[in-house]
mmCIF file of the N, C-alpha and C atoms, coordinates in Angstrom:
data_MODEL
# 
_entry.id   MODEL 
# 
loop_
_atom_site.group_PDB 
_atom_site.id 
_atom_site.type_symbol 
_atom_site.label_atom_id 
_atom_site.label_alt_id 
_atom_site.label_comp_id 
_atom_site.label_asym_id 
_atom_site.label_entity_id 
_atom_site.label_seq_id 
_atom_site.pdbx_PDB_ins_code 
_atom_site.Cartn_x 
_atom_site.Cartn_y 
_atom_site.Cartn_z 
_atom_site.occupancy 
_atom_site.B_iso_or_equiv 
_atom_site.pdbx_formal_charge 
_atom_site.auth_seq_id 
_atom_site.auth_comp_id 
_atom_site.auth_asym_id 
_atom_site.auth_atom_id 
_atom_site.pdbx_PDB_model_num 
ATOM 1   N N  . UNK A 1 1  ? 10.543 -10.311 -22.296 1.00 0.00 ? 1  UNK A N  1 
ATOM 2   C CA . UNK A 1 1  ? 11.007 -10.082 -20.923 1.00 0.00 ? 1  UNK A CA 1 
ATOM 3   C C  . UNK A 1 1  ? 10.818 -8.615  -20.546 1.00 0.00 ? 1  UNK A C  1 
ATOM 4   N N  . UNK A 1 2  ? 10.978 -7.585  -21.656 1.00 0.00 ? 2  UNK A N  1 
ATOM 5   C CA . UNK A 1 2  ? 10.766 -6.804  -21.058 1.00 0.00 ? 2  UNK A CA 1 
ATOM 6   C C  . UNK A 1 2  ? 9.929  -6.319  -20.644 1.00 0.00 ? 2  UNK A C  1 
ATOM 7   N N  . UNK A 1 3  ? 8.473  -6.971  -21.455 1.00 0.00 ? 3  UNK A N  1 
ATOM 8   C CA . UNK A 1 3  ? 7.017  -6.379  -21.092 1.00 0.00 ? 3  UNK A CA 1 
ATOM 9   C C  . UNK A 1 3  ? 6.570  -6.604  -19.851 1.00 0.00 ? 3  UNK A C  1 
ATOM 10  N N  . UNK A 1 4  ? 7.531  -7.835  -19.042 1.00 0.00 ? 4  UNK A N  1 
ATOM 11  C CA . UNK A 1 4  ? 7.156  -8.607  -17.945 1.00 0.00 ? 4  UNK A CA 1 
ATOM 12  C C  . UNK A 1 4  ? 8.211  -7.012  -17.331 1.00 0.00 ? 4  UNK A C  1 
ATOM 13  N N  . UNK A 1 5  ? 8.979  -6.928  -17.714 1.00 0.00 ? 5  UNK A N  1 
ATOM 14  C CA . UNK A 1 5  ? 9.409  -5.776  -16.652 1.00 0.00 ? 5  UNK A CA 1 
ATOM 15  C C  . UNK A 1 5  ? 8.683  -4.473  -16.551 1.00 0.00 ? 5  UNK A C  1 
ATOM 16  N N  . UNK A 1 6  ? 8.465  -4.000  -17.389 1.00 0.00 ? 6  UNK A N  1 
ATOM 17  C CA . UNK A 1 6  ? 7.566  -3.158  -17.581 1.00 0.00 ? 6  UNK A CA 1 
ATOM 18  C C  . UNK A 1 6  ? 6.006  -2.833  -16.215 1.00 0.00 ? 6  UNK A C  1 
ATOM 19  N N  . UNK A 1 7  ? 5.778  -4.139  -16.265 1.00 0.00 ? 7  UNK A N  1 
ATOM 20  C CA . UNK A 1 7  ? 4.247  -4.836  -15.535 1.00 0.00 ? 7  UNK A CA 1 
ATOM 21  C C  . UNK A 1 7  ? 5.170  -4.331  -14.401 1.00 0.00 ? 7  UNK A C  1 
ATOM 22  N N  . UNK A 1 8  ? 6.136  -5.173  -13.975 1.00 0.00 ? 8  UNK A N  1 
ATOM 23  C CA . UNK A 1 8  ? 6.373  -5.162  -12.597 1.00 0.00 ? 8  UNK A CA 1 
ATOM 24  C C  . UNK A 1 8  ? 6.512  -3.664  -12.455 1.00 0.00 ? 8  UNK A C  1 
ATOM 25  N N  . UNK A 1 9  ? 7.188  -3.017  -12.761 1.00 0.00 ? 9  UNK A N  1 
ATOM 26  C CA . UNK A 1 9  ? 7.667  -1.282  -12.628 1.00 0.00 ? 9  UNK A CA 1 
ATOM 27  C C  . UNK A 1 9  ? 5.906  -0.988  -12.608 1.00 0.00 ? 9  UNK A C  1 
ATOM 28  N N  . UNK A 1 10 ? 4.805  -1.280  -12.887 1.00 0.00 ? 10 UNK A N  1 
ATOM 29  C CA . UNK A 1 10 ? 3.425  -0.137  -12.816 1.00 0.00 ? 10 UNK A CA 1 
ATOM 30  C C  . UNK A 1 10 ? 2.943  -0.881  -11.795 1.00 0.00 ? 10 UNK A C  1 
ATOM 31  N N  . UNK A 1 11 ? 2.994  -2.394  -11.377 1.00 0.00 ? 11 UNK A N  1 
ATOM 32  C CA . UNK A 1 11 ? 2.912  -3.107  -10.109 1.00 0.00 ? 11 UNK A CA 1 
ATOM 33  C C  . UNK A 1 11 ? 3.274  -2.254  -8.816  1.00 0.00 ? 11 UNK A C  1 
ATOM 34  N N  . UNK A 1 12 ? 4.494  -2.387  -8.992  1.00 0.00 ? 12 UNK A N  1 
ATOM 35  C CA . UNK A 1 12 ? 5.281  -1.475  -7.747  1.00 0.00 ? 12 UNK A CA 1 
ATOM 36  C C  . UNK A 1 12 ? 4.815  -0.095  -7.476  1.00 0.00 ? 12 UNK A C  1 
ATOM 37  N N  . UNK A 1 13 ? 4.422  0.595   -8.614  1.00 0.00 ? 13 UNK A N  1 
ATOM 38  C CA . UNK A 1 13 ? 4.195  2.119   -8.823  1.00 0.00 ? 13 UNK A CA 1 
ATOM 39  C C  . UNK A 1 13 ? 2.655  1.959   -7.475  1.00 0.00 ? 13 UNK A C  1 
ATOM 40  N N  . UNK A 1 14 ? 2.328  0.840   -7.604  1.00 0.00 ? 14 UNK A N  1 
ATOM 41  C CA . UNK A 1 14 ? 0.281  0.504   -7.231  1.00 0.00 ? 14 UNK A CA 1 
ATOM 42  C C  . UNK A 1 14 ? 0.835  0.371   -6.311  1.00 0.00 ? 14 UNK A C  1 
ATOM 43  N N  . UNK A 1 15 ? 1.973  -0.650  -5.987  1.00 0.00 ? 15 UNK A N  1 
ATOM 44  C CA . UNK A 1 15 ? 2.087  -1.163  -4.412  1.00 0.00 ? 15 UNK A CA 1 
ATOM 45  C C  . UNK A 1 15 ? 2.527  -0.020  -3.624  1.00 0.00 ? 15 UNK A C  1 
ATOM 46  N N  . UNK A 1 16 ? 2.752  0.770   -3.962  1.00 0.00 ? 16 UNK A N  1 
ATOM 47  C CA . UNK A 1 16 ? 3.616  2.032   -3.659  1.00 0.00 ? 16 UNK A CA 1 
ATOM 48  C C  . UNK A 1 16 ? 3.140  3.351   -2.761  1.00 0.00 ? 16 UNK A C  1 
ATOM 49  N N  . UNK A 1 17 ? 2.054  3.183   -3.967  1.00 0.00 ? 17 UNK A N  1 
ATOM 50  C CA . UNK A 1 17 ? 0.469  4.564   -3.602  1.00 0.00 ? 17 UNK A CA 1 
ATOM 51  C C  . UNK A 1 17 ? 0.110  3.544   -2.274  1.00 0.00 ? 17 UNK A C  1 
ATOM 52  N N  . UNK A 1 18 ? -0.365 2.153   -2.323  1.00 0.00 ? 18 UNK A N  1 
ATOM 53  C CA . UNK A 1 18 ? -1.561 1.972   -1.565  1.00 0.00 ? 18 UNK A CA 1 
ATOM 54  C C  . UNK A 1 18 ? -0.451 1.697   -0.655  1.00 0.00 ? 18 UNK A C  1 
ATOM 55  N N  . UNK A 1 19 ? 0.174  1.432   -0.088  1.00 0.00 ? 19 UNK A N  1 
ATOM 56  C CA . UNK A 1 19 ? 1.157  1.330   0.924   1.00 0.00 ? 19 UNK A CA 1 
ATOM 57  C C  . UNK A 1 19 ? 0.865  2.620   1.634   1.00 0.00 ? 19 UNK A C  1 
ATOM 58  N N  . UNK A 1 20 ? 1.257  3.969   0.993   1.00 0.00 ? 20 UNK A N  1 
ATOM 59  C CA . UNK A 1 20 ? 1.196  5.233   1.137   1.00 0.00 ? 20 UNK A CA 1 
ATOM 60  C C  . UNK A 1 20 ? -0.048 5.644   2.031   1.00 0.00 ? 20 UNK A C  1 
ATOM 61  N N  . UNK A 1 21 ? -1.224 5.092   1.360   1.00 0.00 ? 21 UNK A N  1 
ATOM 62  C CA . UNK A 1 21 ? -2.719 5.487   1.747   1.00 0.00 ? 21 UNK A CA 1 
ATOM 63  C C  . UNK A 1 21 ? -2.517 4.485   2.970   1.00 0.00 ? 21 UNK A C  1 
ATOM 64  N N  . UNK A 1 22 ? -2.313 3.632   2.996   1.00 0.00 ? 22 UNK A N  1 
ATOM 65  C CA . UNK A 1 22 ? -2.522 2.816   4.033   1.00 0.00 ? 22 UNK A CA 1 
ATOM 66  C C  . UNK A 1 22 ? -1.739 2.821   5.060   1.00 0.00 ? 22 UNK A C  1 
ATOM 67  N N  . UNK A 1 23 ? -0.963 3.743   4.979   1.00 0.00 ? 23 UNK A N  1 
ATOM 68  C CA . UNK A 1 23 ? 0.161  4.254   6.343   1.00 0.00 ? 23 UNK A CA 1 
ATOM 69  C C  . UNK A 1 23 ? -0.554 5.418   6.616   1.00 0.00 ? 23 UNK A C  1 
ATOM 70  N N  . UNK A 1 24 ? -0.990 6.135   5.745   1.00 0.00 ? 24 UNK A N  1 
ATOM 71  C CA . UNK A 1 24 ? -1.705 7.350   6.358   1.00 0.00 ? 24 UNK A CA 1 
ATOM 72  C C  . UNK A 1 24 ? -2.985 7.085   6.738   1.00 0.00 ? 24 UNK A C  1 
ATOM 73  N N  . UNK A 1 25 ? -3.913 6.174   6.322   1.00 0.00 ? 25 UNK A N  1 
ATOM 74  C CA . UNK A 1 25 ? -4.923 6.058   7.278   1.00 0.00 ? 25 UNK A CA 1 
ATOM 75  C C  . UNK A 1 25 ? -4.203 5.231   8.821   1.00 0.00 ? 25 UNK A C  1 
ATOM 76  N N  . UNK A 1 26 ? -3.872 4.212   8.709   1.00 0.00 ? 26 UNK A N  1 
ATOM 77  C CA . UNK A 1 26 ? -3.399 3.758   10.014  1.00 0.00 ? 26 UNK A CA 1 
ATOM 78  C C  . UNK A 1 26 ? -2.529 4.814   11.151  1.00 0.00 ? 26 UNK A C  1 
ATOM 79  N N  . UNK A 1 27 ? -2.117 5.764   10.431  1.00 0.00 ? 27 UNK A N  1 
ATOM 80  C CA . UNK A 1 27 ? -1.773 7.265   11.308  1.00 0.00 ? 27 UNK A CA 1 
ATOM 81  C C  . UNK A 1 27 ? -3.149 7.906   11.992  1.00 0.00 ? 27 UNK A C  1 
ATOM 82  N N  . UNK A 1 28 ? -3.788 7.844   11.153  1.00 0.00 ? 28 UNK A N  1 
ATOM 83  C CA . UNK A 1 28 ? -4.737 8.955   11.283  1.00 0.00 ? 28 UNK A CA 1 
ATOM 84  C C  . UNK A 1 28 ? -5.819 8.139   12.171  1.00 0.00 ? 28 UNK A C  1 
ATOM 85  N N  . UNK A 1 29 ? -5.892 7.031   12.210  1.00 0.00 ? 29 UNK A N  1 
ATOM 86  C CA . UNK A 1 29 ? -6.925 6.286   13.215  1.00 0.00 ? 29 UNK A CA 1 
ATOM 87  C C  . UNK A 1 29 ? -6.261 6.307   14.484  1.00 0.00 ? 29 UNK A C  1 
ATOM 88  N N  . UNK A 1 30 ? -4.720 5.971   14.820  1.00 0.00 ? 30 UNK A N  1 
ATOM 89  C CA . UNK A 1 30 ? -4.065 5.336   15.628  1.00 0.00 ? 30 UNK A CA 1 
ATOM 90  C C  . UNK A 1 30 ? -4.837 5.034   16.989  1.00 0.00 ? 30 UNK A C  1 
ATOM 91  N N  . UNK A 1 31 ? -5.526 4.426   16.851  1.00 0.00 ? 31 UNK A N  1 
ATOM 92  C CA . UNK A 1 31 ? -6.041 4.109   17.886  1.00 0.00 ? 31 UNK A CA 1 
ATOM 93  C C  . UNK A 1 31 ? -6.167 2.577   18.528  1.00 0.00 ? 31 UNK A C  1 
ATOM 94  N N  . UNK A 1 32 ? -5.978 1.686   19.699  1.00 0.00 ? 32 UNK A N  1 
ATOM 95  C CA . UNK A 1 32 ? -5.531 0.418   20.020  1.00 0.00 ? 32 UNK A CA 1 
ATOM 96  C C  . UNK A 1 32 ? -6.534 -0.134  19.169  1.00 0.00 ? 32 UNK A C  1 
ATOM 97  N N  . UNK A 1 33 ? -8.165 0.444   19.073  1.00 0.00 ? 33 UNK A N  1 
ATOM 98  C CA . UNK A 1 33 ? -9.301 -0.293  17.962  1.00 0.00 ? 33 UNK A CA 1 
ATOM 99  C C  . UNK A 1 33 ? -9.229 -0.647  17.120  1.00 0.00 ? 33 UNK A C  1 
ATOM 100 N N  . UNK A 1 34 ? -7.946 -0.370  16.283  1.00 0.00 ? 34 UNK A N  1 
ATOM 101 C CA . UNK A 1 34 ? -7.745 -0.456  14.644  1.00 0.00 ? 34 UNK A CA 1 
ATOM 102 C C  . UNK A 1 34 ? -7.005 -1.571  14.736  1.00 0.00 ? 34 UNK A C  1 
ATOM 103 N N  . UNK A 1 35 ? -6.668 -2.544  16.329  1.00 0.00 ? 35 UNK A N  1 
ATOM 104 C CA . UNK A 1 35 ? -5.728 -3.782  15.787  1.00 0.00 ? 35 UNK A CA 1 
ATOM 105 C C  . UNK A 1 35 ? -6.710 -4.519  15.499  1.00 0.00 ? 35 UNK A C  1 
ATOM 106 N N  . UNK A 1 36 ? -7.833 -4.651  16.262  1.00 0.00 ? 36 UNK A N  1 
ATOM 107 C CA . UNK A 1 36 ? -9.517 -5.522  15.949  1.00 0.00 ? 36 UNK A CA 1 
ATOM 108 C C  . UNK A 1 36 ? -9.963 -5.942  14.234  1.00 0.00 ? 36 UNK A C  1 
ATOM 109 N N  . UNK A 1 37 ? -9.209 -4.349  13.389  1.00 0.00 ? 37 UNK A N  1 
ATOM 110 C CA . UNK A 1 37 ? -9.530 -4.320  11.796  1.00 0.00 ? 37 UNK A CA 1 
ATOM 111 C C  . UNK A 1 37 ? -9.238 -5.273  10.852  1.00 0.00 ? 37 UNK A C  1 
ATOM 112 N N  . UNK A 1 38 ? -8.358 -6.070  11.682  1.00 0.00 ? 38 UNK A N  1 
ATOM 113 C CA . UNK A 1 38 ? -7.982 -6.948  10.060  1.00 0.00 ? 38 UNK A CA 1 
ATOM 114 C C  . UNK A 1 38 ? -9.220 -7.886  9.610   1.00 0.00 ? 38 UNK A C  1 
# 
């Protein structure tokens, strides 16, 4: 169990950064064009 916890804690650490990057690019474009992106 704990290795499974472990995973999740370096999971989160990933979800964490790219969340990060991905709020700061969506800042940095802000533009109405970027709703077209998904």
């Amino acid at each position: 169990v704990s290795a499974l916890f472990e995973e999740n804690k370096l999971l989160d650490e990933e979800n964490r950064k790219l969340l990060r990057r991905w709020g700061r690019e969506r800042s940095q474009q802000g533009s109405p064009s970027s709703h077209s992106a998904k």
